[in-house]
Coordinates of C-alpha atoms in Angstrom, one line a residue:
Chain A
M1 CA 95.6 88.8 125.5
S2 CA 96.0 86.9 128.7
A3 CA 96.5 83.2 128.9
A4 CA 93.2 82.8 130.8
T5 CA 91.1 84.4 128.1
R6 CA 92.8 82.2 125.4
L7 CA 92.0 79.0 127.3
G8 CA 90.3 76.6 124.8
A9 CA 90.9 79.0 121.9
E10 CA 93.5 76.7 120.3
P11 CA 94.4 73.0 120.6
G12 CA 96.7 72.0 123.5
K13 CA 100.4 71.1 123.0
F14 CA 99.7 67.4 123.0
T15 CA 96.8 67.7 120.5
R16 CA 99.0 69.9 118.3
G17 CA 101.7 67.3 118.4
V18 CA 99.3 64.5 117.4
I19 CA 97.9 66.5 114.5
L20 CA 101.3 67.5 113.2
G21 CA 102.6 63.9 113.7
L22 CA 99.7 62.5 111.7
I23 CA 100.0 65.0 108.9
G24 CA 103.8 64.5 108.8
A25 CA 103.3 60.8 108.6
V26 CA 101.0 61.1 105.7
F27 CA 103.7 62.9 103.8
A28 CA 106.7 61.1 105.2
I29 CA 105.8 57.5 105.0
P30 CA 105.5 57.3 101.2
I31 CA 108.7 59.2 100.7
I32 CA 110.6 57.1 103.2
A33 CA 109.1 54.0 101.5
M34 CA 110.3 55.3 98.1
I35 CA 113.8 56.0 99.5
Q36 CA 114.0 52.6 101.1
F37 CA 112.8 51.0 97.8
T38 CA 115.7 52.6 95.9
F39 CA 118.2 50.8 98.1
R40 CA 116.6 47.4 97.9
D41 CA 118.2 44.6 95.9
G42 CA 115.1 42.7 94.8
L43 CA 112.1 42.2 97.0
A44 CA 113.8 39.7 99.4
G45 CA 117.3 40.9 98.9
D46 CA 119.7 43.1 100.8
Y47 CA 120.3 46.8 100.5
T48 CA 122.5 48.2 97.8
L49 CA 123.8 51.5 96.3
D50 CA 123.8 50.0 92.8
H51 CA 120.5 51.7 91.7
W52 CA 121.9 55.1 92.5
T53 CA 125.4 54.6 91.2
G54 CA 123.9 53.0 88.0
L55 CA 122.5 56.5 87.1
V56 CA 126.0 57.9 86.7
G57 CA 128.3 57.1 83.7
E58 CA 128.2 56.8 80.0
D59 CA 126.0 53.7 79.9
A60 CA 123.4 55.5 82.0
A61 CA 123.5 58.5 79.8
R62 CA 122.6 56.4 76.8
T63 CA 120.0 54.4 78.8
Y64 CA 118.3 57.4 80.2
R65 CA 118.8 59.7 77.2
G66 CA 115.0 60.0 76.7
L67 CA 114.5 60.8 80.4
L68 CA 117.2 63.5 80.4
Q69 CA 115.6 65.0 77.3
A70 CA 112.3 64.9 79.1
V71 CA 113.8 66.7 82.1
G72 CA 115.1 69.4 79.7
N73 CA 111.6 69.6 78.1
S74 CA 110.0 70.0 81.5
V75 CA 112.5 72.7 82.5
V76 CA 111.7 74.7 79.3
L77 CA 108.0 74.1 79.9
A78 CA 108.3 75.4 83.4
I79 CA 110.2 78.5 82.3
V80 CA 107.7 79.3 79.5
T81 CA 104.7 78.7 81.8
V82 CA 106.1 81.0 84.5
G83 CA 106.7 83.5 81.7
I84 CA 103.0 83.3 80.7
V85 CA 102.0 83.8 84.4
L86 CA 104.3 86.8 84.8
V87 CA 103.7 88.5 81.5
L88 CA 99.9 87.9 81.1
L89 CA 98.3 87.0 84.5
L90 CA 100.2 89.3 86.8
P91 CA 99.8 92.6 84.9
T92 CA 96.1 91.7 84.2
M93 CA 95.5 91.1 87.9
I94 CA 97.2 94.4 88.9
L95 CA 95.3 96.3 86.3
V96 CA 92.0 94.8 87.4
H97 CA 92.8 95.6 91.1
L98 CA 93.7 99.2 90.3
Q99 CA 91.5 100.2 87.5
F100 CA 88.6 97.8 87.1
P101 CA 87.8 96.4 90.6
K102 CA 84.3 95.4 89.5
L103 CA 85.9 92.9 87.1
R104 CA 87.7 91.1 89.9
R105 CA 85.0 88.5 90.5
V106 CA 84.9 87.8 86.7
L107 CA 88.7 87.3 86.6
E108 CA 88.6 85.1 89.7
F109 CA 85.9 82.9 88.1
I110 CA 87.8 82.6 84.8
C111 CA 91.0 81.7 86.7
I112 CA 89.3 79.1 88.9
I113 CA 87.6 77.3 86.0
P114 CA 90.6 75.1 85.0
I115 CA 90.6 73.4 88.5
T116 CA 87.0 72.3 87.9
V117 CA 87.7 70.8 84.5
P118 CA 89.2 67.3 84.5
A119 CA 92.4 67.1 82.6
I120 CA 91.0 64.5 80.2
V121 CA 88.1 66.9 79.3
L122 CA 90.6 69.7 78.9
V123 CA 92.7 67.6 76.5
V124 CA 89.6 66.9 74.4
G125 CA 89.0 70.6 74.0
L126 CA 92.7 71.4 73.5
A127 CA 93.3 68.8 70.8
P128 CA 91.8 70.8 67.9
V129 CA 93.4 74.0 69.3
Y130 CA 96.8 72.2 69.2
G131 CA 96.2 71.4 65.6
V132 CA 96.4 75.2 65.0
V133 CA 99.2 75.6 67.5
V134 CA 101.3 73.0 65.7
R135 CA 100.8 74.8 62.3
I136 CA 101.9 78.1 63.8
F137 CA 104.6 77.2 66.3
G138 CA 105.6 73.7 65.3
S139 CA 105.3 70.6 67.5
G140 CA 108.1 71.4 70.0
A141 CA 107.5 70.3 73.5
W142 CA 107.5 73.9 74.8
T143 CA 104.2 74.5 73.1
L144 CA 102.6 72.5 75.8
A145 CA 103.2 75.6 78.0
F146 CA 100.1 77.2 76.4
A147 CA 98.0 74.5 78.0
Y148 CA 100.0 74.6 81.3
G149 CA 99.5 78.3 81.4
I150 CA 95.8 77.5 81.7
T151 CA 96.1 74.7 84.2
V152 CA 98.3 76.7 86.6
L153 CA 95.8 79.7 86.6
P154 CA 93.9 78.7 89.8
Y155 CA 97.1 78.3 91.8
A156 CA 98.9 81.3 90.4
Y157 CA 95.8 83.5 90.8
R158 CA 95.3 82.6 94.5
A159 CA 99.0 83.2 95.3
I160 CA 99.1 86.6 93.7
Q161 CA 95.6 87.7 94.8
S162 CA 96.4 86.9 98.5
N163 CA 99.4 89.2 98.2
L164 CA 97.4 91.9 96.4
D165 CA 94.9 91.8 99.2
A166 CA 97.5 92.2 101.9
V167 CA 99.2 95.3 100.3
P168 CA 97.5 98.7 99.9
V169 CA 98.2 98.6 96.2
V170 CA 95.9 101.5 95.3
T171 CA 97.3 103.9 97.9
L172 CA 100.9 103.0 97.2
S173 CA 100.5 103.5 93.4
E174 CA 98.7 106.8 94.0
A175 CA 101.4 107.9 96.3
A176 CA 104.1 107.0 93.8
R177 CA 102.2 108.7 90.9
S178 CA 101.8 111.9 93.0
L179 CA 105.6 111.8 93.5
G180 CA 106.2 111.8 89.7
A181 CA 106.4 108.1 88.8
D182 CA 104.8 106.9 85.6
W183 CA 103.0 103.6 85.5
P184 CA 105.9 101.3 84.5
T185 CA 108.0 102.9 87.3
V186 CA 105.2 102.4 89.8
L187 CA 105.0 98.7 88.8
R188 CA 108.8 98.2 88.9
L189 CA 109.8 100.2 91.9
V190 CA 106.7 100.1 94.1
L191 CA 104.3 97.3 93.3
L192 CA 106.5 94.4 92.3
P193 CA 108.8 94.6 95.4
N194 CA 105.8 94.5 97.6
L195 CA 104.2 91.6 95.6
R196 CA 107.4 89.6 95.6
R197 CA 106.1 86.9 97.9
G198 CA 103.0 86.4 95.8
V199 CA 104.9 86.5 92.5
L200 CA 107.5 84.0 93.7
A201 CA 104.8 81.7 95.2
A202 CA 102.9 81.8 91.9
S203 CA 106.1 81.1 89.9
F204 CA 107.3 78.2 92.0
I205 CA 103.8 76.6 92.4
S206 CA 103.6 76.8 88.6
V207 CA 106.9 75.1 88.3
A208 CA 105.7 72.4 90.7
V209 CA 102.5 71.9 88.7
V210 CA 104.4 71.7 85.4
L211 CA 107.0 69.2 86.8
G212 CA 104.2 67.0 88.1
E213 CA 101.9 67.1 85.0
F214 CA 101.3 63.8 83.2
T215 CA 97.8 63.6 81.6
I216 CA 97.9 66.4 79.1
A217 CA 101.4 65.6 78.0
S218 CA 100.6 61.9 77.6
L219 CA 97.3 62.5 75.7
L220 CA 98.9 65.1 73.4
N221 CA 101.8 62.8 72.8
R222 CA 104.5 65.1 74.3
N223 CA 107.5 64.0 76.1
N224 CA 107.9 65.5 79.6
L225 CA 109.3 64.3 83.0
Q226 CA 106.3 62.4 84.0
T227 CA 105.7 60.6 80.8
A228 CA 109.3 59.7 80.6
L229 CA 109.2 58.4 84.2
L230 CA 106.3 56.2 83.3
Q231 CA 108.3 54.7 80.4
V232 CA 111.4 54.2 82.5
S233 CA 109.4 52.6 85.3
Q234 CA 108.3 49.9 82.9
S235 CA 111.9 48.8 82.4
D236 CA 113.6 50.0 85.6
P237 CA 111.3 50.8 88.5
Y238 CA 114.2 51.7 90.7
A239 CA 115.5 54.5 88.4
A240 CA 111.9 55.8 88.0
V241 CA 111.5 56.1 91.7
I242 CA 115.0 57.7 92.1
F243 CA 114.1 60.4 89.5
A244 CA 110.7 60.9 91.1
L245 CA 112.6 61.5 94.4
L246 CA 114.9 63.9 92.7
A247 CA 112.0 65.8 91.2
L248 CA 110.4 66.0 94.6
T249 CA 113.6 67.3 96.1
V250 CA 113.8 70.1 93.5
V251 CA 110.2 71.1 94.1
F252 CA 110.7 71.1 97.9
G253 CA 113.8 73.2 97.4
L254 CA 111.8 75.7 95.3
L255 CA 109.2 76.0 98.0
L256 CA 111.9 76.6 100.6
L257 CA 113.2 79.4 98.3
I258 CA 109.8 81.1 98.4
G259 CA 110.2 81.4 102.2
R260 CA 113.7 82.6 101.9
F261 CA 113.5 85.1 99.1
G262 CA 109.8 85.8 99.3
A263 CA 110.1 87.6 102.6
P264 CA 110.0 91.3 102.2
R265 CA 113.3 93.2 102.6
N266 CA 112.1 95.1 105.6
R267 CA 111.4 91.8 107.5
R268 CA 114.6 90.0 106.4
T269 CA 116.8 92.9 107.5
E270 CA 115.5 92.9 111.1
Chain B
M1 CA 109.8 113.8 121.4
T2 CA 112.3 114.6 118.7
S3 CA 113.9 117.9 117.9
I4 CA 112.4 119.7 115.0
A5 CA 114.6 121.9 112.7
S6 CA 113.3 124.9 110.9
V7 CA 112.6 124.7 107.2
P8 CA 115.9 124.1 105.2
T9 CA 116.8 126.4 102.3
S10 CA 116.8 123.4 100.0
L11 CA 113.1 123.2 100.3
G12 CA 112.8 126.8 99.2
T13 CA 110.2 129.3 100.2
D14 CA 107.5 131.4 98.6
R15 CA 106.8 128.6 96.1
G16 CA 103.0 129.0 96.4
A17 CA 101.1 128.6 93.2
A18 CA 97.7 130.1 92.4
V19 CA 95.0 127.4 92.0
E20 CA 91.6 127.7 90.4
L21 CA 88.8 125.2 90.0
E22 CA 86.3 126.5 87.4
A23 CA 83.0 124.8 87.0
V24 CA 84.5 121.4 87.7
V25 CA 82.1 118.5 87.3
K26 CA 82.7 114.9 88.3
T27 CA 80.2 112.2 88.2
F28 CA 80.3 108.6 89.4
G29 CA 77.6 106.7 87.5
T30 CA 74.5 108.7 88.3
H31 CA 76.0 110.4 91.4
R32 CA 77.3 113.9 90.8
A33 CA 80.2 114.2 93.2
L34 CA 81.3 117.6 92.1
N35 CA 78.6 119.9 90.9
A36 CA 80.2 122.7 88.8
I37 CA 82.5 123.7 91.7
D38 CA 84.3 127.0 91.7
L39 CA 87.3 127.7 94.0
T40 CA 90.1 130.2 93.8
I41 CA 93.1 129.8 96.0
K42 CA 95.8 132.5 96.3
P43 CA 99.5 131.6 96.2
G44 CA 100.7 130.5 99.6
E45 CA 97.2 130.2 101.0
F46 CA 96.1 127.3 103.3
V47 CA 92.6 126.3 102.4
A48 CA 90.6 123.6 104.1
L49 CA 87.8 121.7 102.4
L50 CA 85.4 120.8 105.2
G51 CA 82.2 118.8 105.0
P52 CA 80.4 115.6 105.9
S53 CA 81.1 112.3 104.3
G54 CA 80.1 112.2 100.6
C55 CA 80.1 116.0 100.2
G56 CA 82.7 115.8 97.5
K57 CA 85.7 117.2 99.4
T58 CA 88.0 114.3 98.7
T59 CA 86.9 114.1 95.1
A60 CA 87.7 117.8 94.7
L61 CA 91.2 117.1 96.1
R62 CA 91.7 114.1 93.9
A63 CA 90.6 116.1 90.9
L64 CA 93.2 118.7 91.8
S65 CA 95.8 116.0 92.1
G66 CA 94.8 114.3 88.8
L67 CA 94.0 111.0 90.5
E68 CA 90.4 111.6 89.3
L69 CA 89.9 112.9 85.8
V70 CA 87.1 115.5 85.7
D71 CA 84.1 115.3 83.3
S72 CA 84.2 119.0 82.6
G73 CA 85.6 122.3 83.9
R74 CA 89.1 123.7 84.3
I75 CA 91.7 123.1 86.9
V76 CA 94.3 125.9 86.6
I77 CA 97.6 125.9 88.4
D78 CA 99.7 129.1 87.9
G79 CA 97.6 130.0 84.9
V80 CA 97.9 126.6 83.1
D81 CA 94.9 124.3 82.7
V82 CA 96.1 120.9 84.0
A83 CA 92.7 119.1 83.9
A84 CA 94.1 116.7 81.3
V85 CA 97.6 116.5 82.7
P86 CA 98.4 113.1 84.4
T87 CA 99.2 113.1 88.2
N88 CA 102.9 112.4 87.8
K89 CA 103.3 115.6 85.7
R90 CA 101.3 118.0 87.9
D91 CA 104.1 118.8 90.3
I92 CA 102.0 118.3 93.4
G93 CA 102.8 116.8 96.8
M94 CA 100.2 114.7 98.5
V95 CA 99.7 113.1 101.9
F96 CA 97.1 110.5 102.1
Q97 CA 94.6 109.5 104.8
S98 CA 95.9 105.9 105.1
Y99 CA 99.6 105.3 105.7
S100 CA 101.2 105.4 102.3
L101 CA 104.9 104.9 102.9
F102 CA 106.4 102.3 100.6
P103 CA 106.9 99.3 103.0
H104 CA 110.0 98.0 101.3
M105 CA 111.9 101.2 101.6
T106 CA 113.4 103.0 104.7
A107 CA 112.1 106.4 105.7
I108 CA 114.9 108.2 103.9
E109 CA 114.5 106.1 100.7
N110 CA 110.8 107.0 100.8
V111 CA 111.7 110.7 101.0
E112 CA 114.2 110.3 98.2
F113 CA 111.7 108.6 95.9
G114 CA 110.3 111.8 94.4
L115 CA 113.8 113.2 93.8
R116 CA 114.7 109.9 92.2
M117 CA 111.8 110.3 89.8
R118 CA 113.2 113.8 88.9
R119 CA 116.6 112.3 88.3
V120 CA 118.3 114.3 91.1
A121 CA 121.9 113.2 91.7
A122 CA 122.3 110.6 94.5
S123 CA 124.4 112.8 96.8
E124 CA 122.0 115.8 96.5
R125 CA 119.1 113.5 96.9
R126 CA 120.4 112.2 100.2
T127 CA 121.2 115.7 101.5
R128 CA 117.8 117.0 100.7
A129 CA 116.0 114.0 102.0
E130 CA 118.0 114.3 105.3
E131 CA 117.0 117.9 105.5
A132 CA 113.4 117.1 104.9
L133 CA 113.4 114.5 107.6
D134 CA 115.1 116.9 109.9
M135 CA 112.4 119.4 109.2
V136 CA 109.7 117.0 110.5
G137 CA 111.9 115.9 113.4
L138 CA 112.7 112.5 112.2
A139 CA 116.4 112.7 111.3
A140 CA 117.2 109.9 113.7
F141 CA 114.6 107.6 112.1
A142 CA 116.0 107.8 108.6
E143 CA 116.9 104.1 108.3
R144 CA 113.7 102.7 109.8
F145 CA 111.0 101.0 107.8
A146 CA 107.4 102.0 107.9
H147 CA 106.4 99.2 110.3
Q148 CA 109.0 100.4 112.7
L149 CA 107.4 103.9 112.9
S150 CA 104.3 105.0 114.8
G151 CA 101.3 106.4 112.8
G152 CA 102.3 110.0 113.6
Q153 CA 105.9 109.3 112.5
Q154 CA 104.7 107.7 109.3
Q155 CA 102.6 110.7 108.4
R156 CA 105.6 113.0 109.2
V157 CA 107.7 111.0 106.8
A158 CA 104.9 111.2 104.2
L159 CA 104.9 115.0 104.7
A160 CA 108.6 115.2 104.2
R161 CA 108.3 113.0 101.1
A162 CA 105.6 115.2 99.7
L163 CA 107.6 118.4 100.4
V164 CA 111.1 117.4 99.4
T165 CA 110.4 117.8 95.7
R166 CA 109.4 121.5 96.2
P167 CA 105.9 120.9 94.7
R168 CA 103.8 123.9 93.6
V169 CA 100.8 122.7 95.6
L170 CA 100.5 120.5 98.7
L171 CA 97.4 118.4 99.0
L172 CA 96.5 116.8 102.3
D173 CA 93.7 114.2 102.3
E174 CA 92.6 113.8 105.9
P175 CA 96.2 113.1 107.0
L176 CA 95.4 113.2 110.7
S177 CA 92.3 111.1 110.8
A178 CA 94.1 107.8 111.6
L179 CA 96.0 109.3 114.5
D180 CA 95.1 109.6 118.2
A181 CA 93.9 112.9 119.5
K182 CA 97.2 114.2 121.1
V183 CA 99.3 113.3 118.1
R184 CA 96.7 114.8 115.8
V185 CA 96.9 118.2 117.4
Q186 CA 100.8 118.1 117.5
L187 CA 101.0 117.2 113.8
R188 CA 98.3 119.6 112.8
D189 CA 100.3 122.5 114.4
E190 CA 103.5 121.2 112.7
I191 CA 101.8 121.1 109.3
R192 CA 100.7 124.7 109.8
R193 CA 104.2 125.8 110.9
I194 CA 105.9 124.2 108.0
Q195 CA 103.3 125.5 105.5
T196 CA 103.7 129.0 106.8
E197 CA 107.5 128.8 106.6
L198 CA 107.5 127.3 103.1
G199 CA 104.7 129.5 101.8
I200 CA 103.4 126.6 99.8
T201 CA 99.8 126.7 98.6
T202 CA 98.0 124.0 100.6
V203 CA 94.6 122.3 100.3
F204 CA 93.6 120.3 103.3
V205 CA 90.6 118.0 103.3
T206 CA 89.0 117.2 106.7
H207 CA 85.6 116.4 108.2
D208 CA 86.8 117.7 111.5
Q209 CA 85.6 121.3 111.8
E210 CA 87.9 122.0 114.8
E211 CA 90.9 120.9 112.7
A212 CA 89.8 123.1 109.7
L213 CA 89.2 126.2 111.8
A214 CA 92.5 125.7 113.7
V215 CA 94.9 125.5 110.7
A216 CA 93.4 127.1 107.6
D217 CA 93.5 130.7 106.3
R218 CA 90.1 130.0 104.7
V219 CA 87.7 127.1 105.0
A220 CA 85.4 126.0 102.2
V221 CA 82.3 124.2 103.6
M222 CA 81.1 121.7 101.1
R223 CA 77.7 120.0 100.7
D224 CA 76.3 117.8 97.9
G225 CA 79.3 118.5 95.6
A226 CA 79.2 122.2 95.9
I227 CA 80.8 124.8 98.1
E228 CA 78.2 126.1 100.5
Q229 CA 80.3 128.9 101.9
I230 CA 84.0 129.9 101.9
G231 CA 85.6 132.3 104.3
T232 CA 88.0 132.7 107.1
P233 CA 87.3 130.6 110.2
E234 CA 86.1 133.7 112.1
E235 CA 83.7 134.6 109.3
L236 CA 82.3 131.1 109.1
Y237 CA 81.8 130.8 112.8
A238 CA 80.4 134.3 113.4
T239 CA 78.3 134.8 110.2
P240 CA 77.4 131.5 108.6
L241 CA 75.4 132.2 105.5
T242 CA 73.2 129.1 105.7
P243 CA 71.7 126.9 108.5
F244 CA 73.9 124.0 107.2
V245 CA 77.1 126.0 107.8
A246 CA 75.8 127.2 111.1
D247 CA 75.1 123.6 112.1
F248 CA 78.3 122.1 110.7
V249 CA 80.8 124.7 111.9
G250 CA 80.8 124.9 115.6
L251 CA 77.8 123.9 117.8
S252 CA 74.4 125.5 117.3
N253 CA 71.3 125.4 119.4
R254 CA 68.1 125.1 117.3
I255 CA 65.5 127.1 119.1
P256 CA 61.9 127.8 117.9
A257 CA 61.4 131.5 117.5
D258 CA 59.7 134.2 115.6
L259 CA 61.1 136.8 113.3
V260 CA 59.5 140.2 114.1
D261 CA 60.7 143.3 112.2
G262 CA 63.9 141.4 111.3
K263 CA 64.7 140.5 114.9
V264 CA 64.7 137.0 116.4
V265 CA 62.2 136.8 119.3
A266 CA 62.6 133.6 121.3
H267 CA 60.9 133.0 124.7
G268 CA 60.2 136.7 124.9
I269 CA 63.9 137.7 124.3
S270 CA 64.8 139.7 121.2
M271 CA 68.1 139.1 119.3
R272 CA 69.8 140.2 116.1
L273 CA 69.9 137.8 113.1
L274 CA 73.3 137.6 111.5
G275 CA 72.6 135.3 108.6
E276 CA 70.7 135.9 105.4
P277 CA 67.7 138.3 105.9
M278 CA 64.3 136.7 105.9
D279 CA 60.7 137.7 105.9
D280 CA 58.9 137.9 109.3
G281 CA 57.3 134.7 110.6
P282 CA 58.0 131.5 112.6
I283 CA 61.6 130.4 112.4
T284 CA 64.1 128.0 113.9
A285 CA 66.9 130.2 115.2
Y286 CA 70.5 128.9 115.3
I287 CA 72.2 130.2 118.5
R288 CA 75.7 129.4 119.6
P289 CA 76.2 127.8 123.1
E290 CA 78.2 130.8 124.3
D291 CA 75.2 133.0 123.5
V292 CA 73.1 131.2 126.0
A293 CA 74.0 131.6 129.7
L294 CA 72.8 130.4 133.0
A295 CA 71.0 133.1 135.0
N296 CA 69.0 133.7 138.2
A297 CA 65.8 134.3 136.2
G298 CA 64.7 133.9 132.6
I299 CA 63.8 130.9 130.4
R300 CA 63.0 127.9 132.6
A301 CA 64.8 124.6 131.7
T302 CA 65.6 121.2 133.1
V303 CA 69.1 119.8 133.1
V304 CA 69.4 116.4 131.1
A305 CA 73.2 116.1 130.8
S306 CA 76.4 117.8 131.8
S307 CA 79.9 117.1 130.6
F308 CA 83.3 118.3 132.0
L309 CA 85.4 119.6 129.1
G310 CA 88.5 120.7 131.0
S311 CA 88.4 124.5 131.2
L312 CA 84.6 124.6 130.9
R313 CA 81.5 122.5 131.2
R314 CA 78.8 121.8 128.6
T315 CA 75.3 121.3 130.0
Q316 CA 72.3 120.2 128.0
V317 CA 68.9 121.4 129.1
V318 CA 65.3 120.9 127.8
L319 CA 63.1 123.9 127.5
G320 CA 59.3 124.0 128.0
D321 CA 58.7 123.5 124.3
D322 CA 60.9 120.3 124.3
S323 CA 63.7 121.9 122.4
R324 CA 67.1 120.9 123.6
V325 CA 69.8 123.5 124.3
S326 CA 73.5 123.3 125.0
I327 CA 75.1 125.8 127.3
Q328 CA 78.8 126.3 127.9
H329 CA 79.7 127.6 131.3
D330 CA 82.3 127.8 134.0
A331 CA 83.5 124.3 135.0
D332 CA 83.0 125.2 138.7
V333 CA 79.3 125.3 138.2
R334 CA 78.0 121.7 138.4
P335 CA 74.3 121.3 137.6
Q336 CA 72.8 118.0 138.5
L337 CA 70.5 115.9 136.3
G338 CA 66.9 117.0 136.8
D339 CA 67.8 120.5 138.3
V340 CA 65.7 123.3 137.2
V341 CA 67.8 126.2 135.9
F342 CA 67.1 129.6 134.2
L343 CA 68.7 130.8 130.9
K344 CA 69.2 134.1 129.3
L345 CA 69.9 134.6 125.6
K346 CA 72.6 137.2 124.6
G347 CA 74.4 138.2 121.4
A348 CA 72.7 137.1 118.2
A349 CA 71.3 134.2 116.3
V350 CA 73.9 133.2 113.7
S351 CA 71.3 131.8 111.3
A352 CA 67.7 130.9 110.9
V353 CA 65.5 128.6 108.8
R354 CA 61.8 129.0 108.1
R355 CA 59.7 126.9 110.5
T356 CA 56.6 125.3 109.1
S357 CA 55.0 124.1 112.3

């Protein structure tokens, strides 16, 4: 398309710069403020590295033992939640896409529901369920992943569905079957490599949601990263902000990994 | 254009299987897509399923492949009923209408896929895949991904992928429909060449009658889930058994006429009727454009359109009774819109249908 016909079709360079700058500022200002805060020595004081160096050493390990345990709990929760997404949601979505396309709207509706239900309402409903869960699986922090498996559904569904829509899944699976592949082989060798971006996006977004979740864990009396950060912030706000920054960095890194490893092989090798 | 090798010995020859569809029924909800269809294909034969959209031709092919399970009837390949056998165990090769190469694999990895499923050793796999790519003229494109190939090249790779496993039957589901006209003709001829050399039983689905007539040993014209007529391209064109076949295969002029003593009489000219015999009375006769010619005297008509088709020209005229007639004639003759011309009818009417008014 020529430049003349595109005139006015998109914002100019200056407008784009302003929009990007404003959006960047919305994200960057709080983060920069957090970073600056962690180097402050009191509100009127100088800058210091003490808050960062104070997190290293035996004393720190004792002081922040609860927080470190919470980090471990959150990592386990993230892994189990991703497992639920990959083992339950992904095969269900592929099955619906291939064999029961009429059920797609129903599945979409079910998966979107959690985003419309406030966490507090969800907890009220989950509380009696967790009475049963505790009897069966115990009260380990990892059991919270059953609830998180529900809360991440909208995000994971959208990530996988957009990838499913972009790939001719039906044709590819029929081609593979005509060449002698059984269903597990079709899934492993043909579909999953082409759904890698969606699967990775769903996984990492699920991790991000789990690492940022507070309400359900707090109301169900479980210890995770966010509840522990709240506790730490009451005694040491600097440490709480530092751990929040570290958590942000981890999530940011995960999102970068989506871009790196989510790209299909045929594009990366060009 | 790339060089094309002859069929390699690794792909084998004379591997055609006999295929039979016996009273096959397939319904989708209340729609009967296949209406007790019967079809017998000889080993090594190239049969085209031709028909308009929704006639059941693709459903018949998918039933044969196992991608659609049939409600009743038998699908027999080499004497064995495979109606309940899953697709991956039917030993068929299939090329699809839409591009179906696996996007994350190179061309050669795509071709190797079927051999991999059959647990062929890696070295043999590579050799056979290279030979198959060579056969379709794409040896130099082995390491390219699908998005780096043109539509025609992708369909060639898909053909190599379907053939490399030496399947008993090759199924082609409108493999040329997404290609531009020139590539379509090239690949069509290539498919026929390879099929002839391999001797593989082939079923080719198309809605393009020119394509079907050009490549197939026999063409089955389908309508409403049933085979209306099956025969060689020459038989279908020269002696269509029904008005539908006369209309669908080749061009036909529908001219009001009368049947008198078994002869078609139109505008005072008497002709033979090739189709099913009928009782005398008013009819609409189906007459091929080449059986109508421009003349110095005869049926008066007015020119309404004229198209240059390369070696010949097709002109449309309107007769006194408002019926519209196509004539094919020498490209040098250039009738102008509104010209009054005269026609003569020759040869025969290929088919006829009873006229009520």
